[in-house]
């Protein structure tokens, strides 16, 4: 798998100033990885060996299922299931006790259930992307401004950035973290207002054609996205 399809320029994502930039980066990586798996990866046995072992999480199976190429998905599933038969639920270990065999099988299953080829690629690319982002933040004043001008950070990615910013240079760490917190607080206040407005619209006094919903109509969806990234 070529590294270049997992390289997303930092500035390109931040210049959009639309939604959470980390969600935007993840969405783009996901799209590249899923398209690749459903297309070019068919020609690369190395990738198949890997996907046979890891499988995919529900979210990424769903994204693959919504692609047109269902044969690709079926072929991938075929060898993944065969791998399970051969290497997880096999009758190897002739001299082992039943107890130890069961334990080994359970351990292997636990690994597969928690594994996903696309999630792994995203995690790999994300670490590199963050290093570039922290470099930009340290070196460019314009980028620090651009960072502050983002629409918001979703809650899970706020946590990720706060955790990973531990490795940042001391000089910019606090400024970065304050910017992150401001982005969350500002959007949280906005969301809370919109959701409260939405609830108020169910009052009998607010029924009728010219009821003013303001920005509240999609506030449930926006609040869920803010809380869960999806
Ligand atoms: Zn996010
Ligand atoms: Zn996944």
PDB file of C-alpha atoms and ligand atoms in Angstrom:
ATOM      1  CA  UNK A   1       0.000   0.000   0.000  1.00  0.00           C
ATOM      2  CA  UNK A   2       1.500   3.307  -1.079  1.00  0.00           C
ATOM      3  CA  UNK A   3       2.076   5.815   1.695  1.00  0.00           C
ATOM      4  CA  UNK A   4       1.001   8.685  -0.522  1.00  0.00           C
ATOM      5  CA  UNK A   5      -2.678   7.748  -0.403  1.00  0.00           C
ATOM      6  CA  UNK A   6      -2.527   8.135   3.353  1.00  0.00           C
ATOM      7  CA  UNK A   7      -0.868  11.537   3.278  1.00  0.00           C
ATOM      8  CA  UNK A   8      -3.304  14.385   3.779  1.00  0.00           C
ATOM      9  CA  UNK A   9      -1.815  17.911   3.780  1.00  0.00           C
ATOM     10  CA  UNK A  10      -2.531  19.633   7.099  1.00  0.00           C
ATOM     11  CA  UNK A  11      -3.198  23.097   5.670  1.00  0.00           C
ATOM     12  CA  UNK A  12      -5.687  21.781   3.140  1.00  0.00           C
ATOM     13  CA  UNK A  13      -7.848  20.388   5.939  1.00  0.00           C
ATOM     14  CA  UNK A  14      -7.647  23.466   8.173  1.00  0.00           C
ATOM     15  CA  UNK A  15      -8.338  25.939   5.392  1.00  0.00           C
ATOM     16  CA  UNK A  16     -11.838  24.499   4.982  1.00  0.00           C
ATOM     17  CA  UNK A  17     -12.800  25.843   8.449  1.00  0.00           C
ATOM     18  CA  UNK A  18     -15.817  23.594   8.376  1.00  0.00           C
ATOM     19  CA  UNK A  19     -16.621  21.273  11.281  1.00  0.00           C
ATOM     20  CA  UNK A  20     -13.962  19.505  13.337  1.00  0.00           C
ATOM     21  CA  UNK A  21     -10.669  19.405  11.380  1.00  0.00           C
ATOM     22  CA  UNK A  22      -9.694  16.043  12.850  1.00  0.00           C
ATOM     23  CA  UNK A  23     -13.018  14.538  11.740  1.00  0.00           C
ATOM     24  CA  UNK A  24     -12.378  16.010   8.281  1.00  0.00           C
ATOM     25  CA  UNK A  25      -8.934  14.434   8.182  1.00  0.00           C
ATOM     26  CA  UNK A  26     -10.278  11.078   9.316  1.00  0.00           C
ATOM     27  CA  UNK A  27     -13.088  11.216   6.735  1.00  0.00           C
ATOM     28  CA  UNK A  28     -10.620  11.820   3.953  1.00  0.00           C
ATOM     29  CA  UNK A  29      -8.247   9.069   5.076  1.00  0.00           C
ATOM     30  CA  UNK A  30     -11.154   6.676   5.388  1.00  0.00           C
ATOM     31  CA  UNK A  31     -12.368   7.491   1.924  1.00  0.00           C
ATOM     32  CA  UNK A  32      -8.915   6.921   0.422  1.00  0.00           C
ATOM     33  CA  UNK A  33      -8.364   3.665   2.299  1.00  0.00           C
ATOM     34  CA  UNK A  34     -11.801   2.240   1.493  1.00  0.00           C
ATOM     35  CA  UNK A  35     -11.559   3.153  -2.204  1.00  0.00           C
ATOM     36  CA  UNK A  36      -8.135   1.591  -2.331  1.00  0.00           C
ATOM     37  CA  UNK A  37      -9.241  -1.651  -0.710  1.00  0.00           C
ATOM     38  CA  UNK A  38     -12.240  -1.949  -2.973  1.00  0.00           C
ATOM     39  CA  UNK A  39     -10.119  -1.251  -6.054  1.00  0.00           C
ATOM     40  CA  UNK A  40      -6.361  -1.421  -6.487  1.00  0.00           C
ATOM     41  CA  UNK A  41      -5.769  -3.593  -3.423  1.00  0.00           C
ATOM     42  CA  UNK A  42      -7.217  -6.574  -5.269  1.00  0.00           C
ATOM     43  CA  UNK A  43      -3.945  -6.702  -7.189  1.00  0.00           C
ATOM     44  CA  UNK A  44      -1.774  -6.613  -4.090  1.00  0.00           C
ATOM     45  CA  UNK A  45      -1.448  -9.934  -2.286  1.00  0.00           C
ATOM     46  CA  UNK A  46       0.343  -8.242   0.655  1.00  0.00           C
ATOM     47  CA  UNK A  47      -2.736  -6.223   1.454  1.00  0.00           C
ATOM     48  CA  UNK A  48      -4.964  -9.292   1.296  1.00  0.00           C
ATOM     49  CA  UNK A  49      -2.700 -11.149   3.702  1.00  0.00           C
ATOM     50  CA  UNK A  50      -3.130  -8.241   6.114  1.00  0.00           C
ATOM     51  CA  UNK A  51      -6.906  -7.828   5.714  1.00  0.00           C
ATOM     52  CA  UNK A  52      -7.373 -11.592   6.100  1.00  0.00           C
ATOM     53  CA  UNK A  53      -5.764 -11.314   9.508  1.00  0.00           C
ATOM     54  CA  UNK A  54      -7.317  -8.073  10.766  1.00  0.00           C
ATOM     55  CA  UNK A  55     -10.765  -7.882   9.204  1.00  0.00           C
ATOM     56  CA  UNK A  56     -12.715  -4.630   9.557  1.00  0.00           C
ATOM     57  CA  UNK A  57     -14.862  -2.839  12.138  1.00  0.00           C
ATOM     58  CA  UNK A  58     -18.592  -2.319  11.570  1.00  0.00           C
ATOM     59  CA  UNK A  59     -18.225   1.307  10.490  1.00  0.00           C
ATOM     60  CA  UNK A  60     -15.717   0.414   7.779  1.00  0.00           C
ATOM     61  CA  UNK A  61     -17.568  -2.675   6.603  1.00  0.00           C
ATOM     62  CA  UNK A  62     -20.586  -0.403   6.120  1.00  0.00           C
ATOM     63  CA  UNK A  63     -18.534   2.051   4.082  1.00  0.00           C
ATOM     64  CA  UNK A  64     -17.208  -0.767   1.930  1.00  0.00           C
ATOM     65  CA  UNK A  65     -20.688  -2.163   1.483  1.00  0.00           C
ATOM     66  CA  UNK A  66     -21.922   1.151   0.136  1.00  0.00           C
ATOM     67  CA  UNK A  67     -19.310   1.003  -2.659  1.00  0.00           C
ATOM     68  CA  UNK A  68     -20.481  -0.390  -5.971  1.00  0.00           C
ATOM     69  CA  UNK A  69     -17.967  -3.193  -6.228  1.00  0.00           C
ATOM     70  CA  UNK A  70     -19.642  -5.944  -4.200  1.00  0.00           C
ATOM     71  CA  UNK A  71     -17.495  -8.687  -5.733  1.00  0.00           C
ATOM     72  CA  UNK A  72     -14.359  -7.128  -4.207  1.00  0.00           C
ATOM     73  CA  UNK A  73     -16.003  -7.219  -0.815  1.00  0.00           C
ATOM     74  CA  UNK A  74     -17.190 -10.799  -1.256  1.00  0.00           C
ATOM     75  CA  UNK A  75     -13.707 -11.977  -2.272  1.00  0.00           C
ATOM     76  CA  UNK A  76     -12.189 -10.214   0.710  1.00  0.00           C
ATOM     77  CA  UNK A  77     -14.739 -11.797   3.035  1.00  0.00           C
ATOM     78  CA  UNK A  78     -14.167 -15.212   1.479  1.00  0.00           C
ATOM     79  CA  UNK A  79     -10.458 -15.310   2.311  1.00  0.00           C
ATOM     80  CA  UNK A  80     -11.009 -13.632   5.695  1.00  0.00           C
ATOM     81  CA  UNK A  81     -13.476 -16.375   6.679  1.00  0.00           C
ATOM     82  CA  UNK A  82     -11.108 -19.027   5.361  1.00  0.00           C
ATOM     83  CA  UNK A  83      -8.334 -17.529   7.473  1.00  0.00           C
ATOM     84  CA  UNK A  84     -10.613 -17.828  10.525  1.00  0.00           C
ATOM     85  CA  UNK A  85     -11.249 -21.497   9.722  1.00  0.00           C
ATOM     86  CA  UNK A  86      -7.591 -22.233   9.176  1.00  0.00           C
ATOM     87  CA  UNK A  87      -5.892 -20.236  11.902  1.00  0.00           C
ATOM     88  CA  UNK A  88      -8.447 -19.593  14.633  1.00  0.00           C
ATOM     89  CA  UNK A  89     -10.945 -22.446  14.681  1.00  0.00           C
ATOM     90  CA  UNK A  90      -8.620 -25.256  13.712  1.00  0.00           C
ATOM     91  CA  UNK A  91      -7.935 -28.646  15.239  1.00  0.00           C
ATOM     92  CA  UNK A  92      -4.228 -28.063  15.682  1.00  0.00           C
ATOM     93  CA  UNK A  93      -2.558 -28.672  19.015  1.00  0.00           C
ATOM     94  CA  UNK A  94      -3.242 -32.404  19.185  1.00  0.00           C
ATOM     95  CA  UNK A  95      -1.501 -32.803  22.541  1.00  0.00           C
ATOM     96  CA  UNK A  96      -3.085 -29.753  24.185  1.00  0.00           C
ATOM     97  CA  UNK A  97      -5.820 -29.902  26.793  1.00  0.00           C
ATOM     98  CA  UNK A  98      -9.316 -28.726  25.801  1.00  0.00           C
ATOM     99  CA  UNK A  99      -8.984 -25.904  28.280  1.00  0.00           C
ATOM    100  CA  UNK A 100      -5.807 -24.542  26.755  1.00  0.00           C
ATOM    101  CA  UNK A 101      -7.188 -24.902  23.209  1.00  0.00           C
ATOM    102  CA  UNK A 102     -10.301 -22.931  24.146  1.00  0.00           C
ATOM    103  CA  UNK A 103      -8.257 -20.261  25.804  1.00  0.00           C
ATOM    104  CA  UNK A 104      -6.067 -19.831  22.735  1.00  0.00           C
ATOM    105  CA  UNK A 105      -9.084 -19.638  20.435  1.00  0.00           C
ATOM    106  CA  UNK A 106     -10.727 -17.017  22.650  1.00  0.00           C
ATOM    107  CA  UNK A 107      -7.560 -14.939  22.681  1.00  0.00           C
ATOM    108  CA  UNK A 108      -7.293 -15.052  18.895  1.00  0.00           C
ATOM    109  CA  UNK A 109     -10.955 -14.120  18.514  1.00  0.00           C
ATOM    110  CA  UNK A 110     -10.558 -11.180  20.903  1.00  0.00           C
ATOM    111  CA  UNK A 111      -7.709  -9.851  18.762  1.00  0.00           C
ATOM    112  CA  UNK A 112      -9.719 -10.094  15.551  1.00  0.00           C
ATOM    113  CA  UNK A 113     -12.890  -8.619  16.993  1.00  0.00           C
ATOM    114  CA  UNK A 114     -10.966  -5.501  18.067  1.00  0.00           C
ATOM    115  CA  UNK A 115      -8.997  -5.174  14.859  1.00  0.00           C
ATOM    116  CA  UNK A 116      -9.648  -3.300  11.619  1.00  0.00           C
ATOM    117  CA  UNK A 117      -7.423  -2.761   8.612  1.00  0.00           C
ATOM    118  CA  UNK A 118      -8.763   0.756   7.919  1.00  0.00           C
ATOM    119  CA  UNK A 119      -8.644   1.848  11.574  1.00  0.00           C
ATOM    120  CA  UNK A 120      -5.018   0.676  11.729  1.00  0.00           C
ATOM    121  CA  UNK A 121      -4.116   2.667   8.620  1.00  0.00           C
ATOM    122  CA  UNK A 122      -5.869   5.740   9.974  1.00  0.00           C
ATOM    123  CA  UNK A 123      -4.050   5.433  13.282  1.00  0.00           C
ATOM    124  CA  UNK A 124      -0.730   5.093  11.461  1.00  0.00           C
ATOM    125  CA  UNK A 125      -1.383   8.097   9.222  1.00  0.00           C
ATOM    126  CA  UNK A 126      -2.857  10.141  12.076  1.00  0.00           C
ATOM    127  CA  UNK A 127       0.318   9.915  14.123  1.00  0.00           C
ATOM    128  CA  UNK A 128       2.335  11.289  11.196  1.00  0.00           C
ATOM    129  CA  UNK A 129      -0.266  13.921  10.427  1.00  0.00           C
ATOM    130  CA  UNK A 130      -0.215  15.122  14.036  1.00  0.00           C
ATOM    131  CA  UNK A 131       3.562  15.435  14.029  1.00  0.00           C
ATOM    132  CA  UNK A 132       3.279  17.653  10.937  1.00  0.00           C
ATOM    133  CA  UNK A 133       0.492  19.649  12.534  1.00  0.00           C
ATOM    134  CA  UNK A 134       2.461  20.252  15.733  1.00  0.00           C
ATOM    135  CA  UNK A 135       5.469  21.322  13.607  1.00  0.00           C
ATOM    136  CA  UNK A 136       3.328  23.795  11.697  1.00  0.00           C
ATOM    137  CA  UNK A 137       1.852  25.074  14.938  1.00  0.00           C
ATOM    138  CA  UNK A 138       5.294  25.682  16.359  1.00  0.00           C
ATOM    139  CA  UNK A 139       6.772  27.253  13.226  1.00  0.00           C
ATOM    140  CA  UNK A 140       3.998  29.320  11.684  1.00  0.00           C
ATOM    141  CA  UNK A 141       2.044  32.117  13.281  1.00  0.00           C
ATOM    142  CA  UNK A 142      -0.491  31.995  10.428  1.00  0.00           C
ATOM    143  CA  UNK A 143      -1.207  28.390  11.224  1.00  0.00           C
ATOM    144  CA  UNK A 144      -1.766  29.145  14.906  1.00  0.00           C
ATOM    145  CA  UNK A 145      -4.349  31.700  13.827  1.00  0.00           C
ATOM    146  CA  UNK A 146      -5.890  29.270  11.384  1.00  0.00           C
ATOM    147  CA  UNK A 147      -6.160  26.731  14.179  1.00  0.00           C
ATOM    148  CA  UNK A 148      -8.073  29.188  16.374  1.00  0.00           C
ATOM    149  CA  UNK A 149     -10.426  29.958  13.500  1.00  0.00           C
ATOM    150  CA  UNK A 150     -11.736  26.396  13.174  1.00  0.00           C
ATOM    151  CA  UNK A 151     -15.469  25.925  13.567  1.00  0.00           C
ATOM    152  CA  UNK A 152     -15.043  23.552  16.511  1.00  0.00           C
ATOM    153  CA  UNK A 153     -13.350  20.400  17.789  1.00  0.00           C
ATOM    154  CA  UNK A 154     -15.568  17.442  18.546  1.00  0.00           C
ATOM    155  CA  UNK A 155     -15.337  16.019  22.044  1.00  0.00           C
ATOM    156  CA  UNK A 156     -13.492  12.735  21.253  1.00  0.00           C
ATOM    157  CA  UNK A 157     -10.928  14.551  19.090  1.00  0.00           C
ATOM    158  CA  UNK A 158     -10.507  17.221  21.759  1.00  0.00           C
ATOM    159  CA  UNK A 159      -9.492  14.415  24.082  1.00  0.00           C
ATOM    160  CA  UNK A 160      -7.105  12.986  21.473  1.00  0.00           C
ATOM    161  CA  UNK A 161      -5.431  16.342  20.816  1.00  0.00           C
ATOM    162  CA  UNK A 162      -5.112  17.152  24.519  1.00  0.00           C
ATOM    163  CA  UNK A 163      -3.549  13.770  25.181  1.00  0.00           C
ATOM    164  CA  UNK A 164      -1.150  13.893  22.253  1.00  0.00           C
ATOM    165  CA  UNK A 165      -0.167  17.506  22.907  1.00  0.00           C
ATOM    166  CA  UNK A 166       1.759  16.179  25.916  1.00  0.00           C
ATOM    167  CA  UNK A 167       4.602  15.571  23.466  1.00  0.00           C
ATOM    168  CA  UNK A 168       4.576  19.177  22.214  1.00  0.00           C
ATOM    169  CA  UNK A 169       7.282  21.758  22.880  1.00  0.00           C
ATOM    170  CA  UNK A 170       6.656  23.497  26.188  1.00  0.00           C
ATOM    171  CA  UNK A 171       6.682  26.904  24.503  1.00  0.00           C
ATOM    172  CA  UNK A 172       3.445  26.346  22.582  1.00  0.00           C
ATOM    173  CA  UNK A 173       1.765  23.620  24.574  1.00  0.00           C
ATOM    174  CA  UNK A 174      -0.401  25.823  26.760  1.00  0.00           C
ATOM    175  CA  UNK A 175      -1.409  28.120  23.942  1.00  0.00           C
ATOM    176  CA  UNK A 176      -2.377  25.110  21.848  1.00  0.00           C
ATOM    177  CA  UNK A 177      -4.380  23.543  24.636  1.00  0.00           C
ATOM    178  CA  UNK A 178      -6.188  26.772  25.410  1.00  0.00           C
ATOM    179  CA  UNK A 179      -7.130  27.118  21.745  1.00  0.00           C
ATOM    180  CA  UNK A 180      -8.478  23.561  21.787  1.00  0.00           C
ATOM    181  CA  UNK A 181     -10.541  24.231  24.897  1.00  0.00           C
ATOM    182  CA  UNK A 182     -11.930  27.495  23.476  1.00  0.00           C
ATOM    183  CA  UNK A 183     -12.997  25.701  20.288  1.00  0.00           C
ATOM    184  CA  UNK A 184     -14.925  23.129  22.321  1.00  0.00           C
ATOM    185  CA  UNK A 185     -16.453  25.604  24.762  1.00  0.00           C
ATOM    186  CA  UNK A 186     -17.636  27.984  22.063  1.00  0.00           C
ATOM    187  CA  UNK A 187     -19.372  25.257  20.091  1.00  0.00           C
ATOM    188  CA  UNK A 188     -20.792  23.615  23.195  1.00  0.00           C
ATOM    189  CA  UNK A 189     -22.512  26.896  24.132  1.00  0.00           C
ATOM    190  CA  UNK A 190     -23.868  27.268  20.623  1.00  0.00           C
ATOM    191  CA  UNK A 191     -25.155  23.690  20.576  1.00  0.00           C
ATOM    192  CA  UNK A 192     -26.753  23.989  23.985  1.00  0.00           C
ATOM    193  CA  UNK A 193     -28.631  27.097  22.849  1.00  0.00           C
ATOM    194  CA  UNK A 194     -29.806  25.394  19.667  1.00  0.00           C
ATOM    195  CA  UNK A 195     -30.970  22.259  21.459  1.00  0.00           C
ATOM    196  CA  UNK A 196     -32.790  24.319  24.094  1.00  0.00           C
ATOM    197  CA  UNK A 197     -34.426  26.318  21.320  1.00  0.00           C
ATOM    198  CA  UNK A 198     -35.431  23.062  19.622  1.00  0.00           C
ATOM    199  CA  UNK A 199     -37.048  21.796  22.829  1.00  0.00           C
ATOM    200  CA  UNK A 200     -38.900  25.082  23.269  1.00  0.00           C
ATOM    201  CA  UNK A 201     -40.381  24.750  19.786  1.00  0.00           C
ATOM    202  CA  UNK A 202     -42.477  21.839  21.038  1.00  0.00           C
ATOM    203  CA  UNK A 203     -44.392  24.229  23.285  1.00  0.00           C
ATOM    204  CA  UNK A 204     -47.969  24.764  22.003  1.00  0.00           C
ATOM    205  CA  UNK A 205     -47.339  28.499  21.809  1.00  0.00           C
ATOM    206  CA  UNK A 206     -44.668  27.940  19.199  1.00  0.00           C
ATOM    207  CA  UNK A 207     -46.701  25.887  16.746  1.00  0.00           C
ATOM    208  CA  UNK A 208     -47.877  27.330  13.460  1.00  0.00           C
ATOM    209  CA  UNK A 209     -46.478  28.129  10.052  1.00  0.00           C
ATOM    210  CA  UNK A 210     -44.218  31.000  10.986  1.00  0.00           C
ATOM    211  CA  UNK A 211     -42.679  29.360  14.041  1.00  0.00           C
ATOM    212  CA  UNK A 212     -39.044  30.435  14.193  1.00  0.00           C
ATOM    213  CA  UNK A 213     -36.814  27.376  14.485  1.00  0.00           C
ATOM    214  CA  UNK A 214     -33.665  29.479  14.130  1.00  0.00           C
ATOM    215  CA  UNK A 215     -30.607  27.224  13.761  1.00  0.00           C
ATOM    216  CA  UNK A 216     -32.165  24.472  15.810  1.00  0.00           C
ATOM    217  CA  UNK A 217     -33.588  22.126  13.180  1.00  0.00           C
ATOM    218  CA  UNK A 218     -30.508  19.931  12.799  1.00  0.00           C
ATOM    219  CA  UNK A 219     -29.289  20.481  16.362  1.00  0.00           C
ATOM    220  CA  UNK A 220     -29.853  16.845  17.366  1.00  0.00           C
ATOM    221  CA  UNK A 221     -27.631  15.586  14.537  1.00  0.00           C
ATOM    222  CA  UNK A 222     -24.986  18.227  15.238  1.00  0.00           C
ATOM    223  CA  UNK A 223     -24.965  17.432  18.954  1.00  0.00           C
ATOM    224  CA  UNK A 224     -24.525  13.705  18.260  1.00  0.00           C
ATOM    225  CA  UNK A 225     -21.678  14.414  15.851  1.00  0.00           C
ATOM    226  CA  UNK A 226     -20.022  16.695  18.402  1.00  0.00           C
ATOM    227  CA  UNK A 227     -20.296  14.021  21.093  1.00  0.00           C
ATOM    228  CA  UNK A 228     -19.330  10.968  19.026  1.00  0.00           C
ATOM    229  CA  UNK A 229     -17.469  12.220  15.858  1.00  0.00           C
ATOM    230  CA  UNK A 230     -20.118  10.542  13.647  1.00  0.00           C
TER     231      UNK A 230
HETATM  232 ZN1  LIG B   1     -13.623  15.372  15.372  1.00  0.00          ZN
HETATM  233 ZN1  LIG B   2     -12.355   0.446  11.303  1.00  0.00          ZN
END
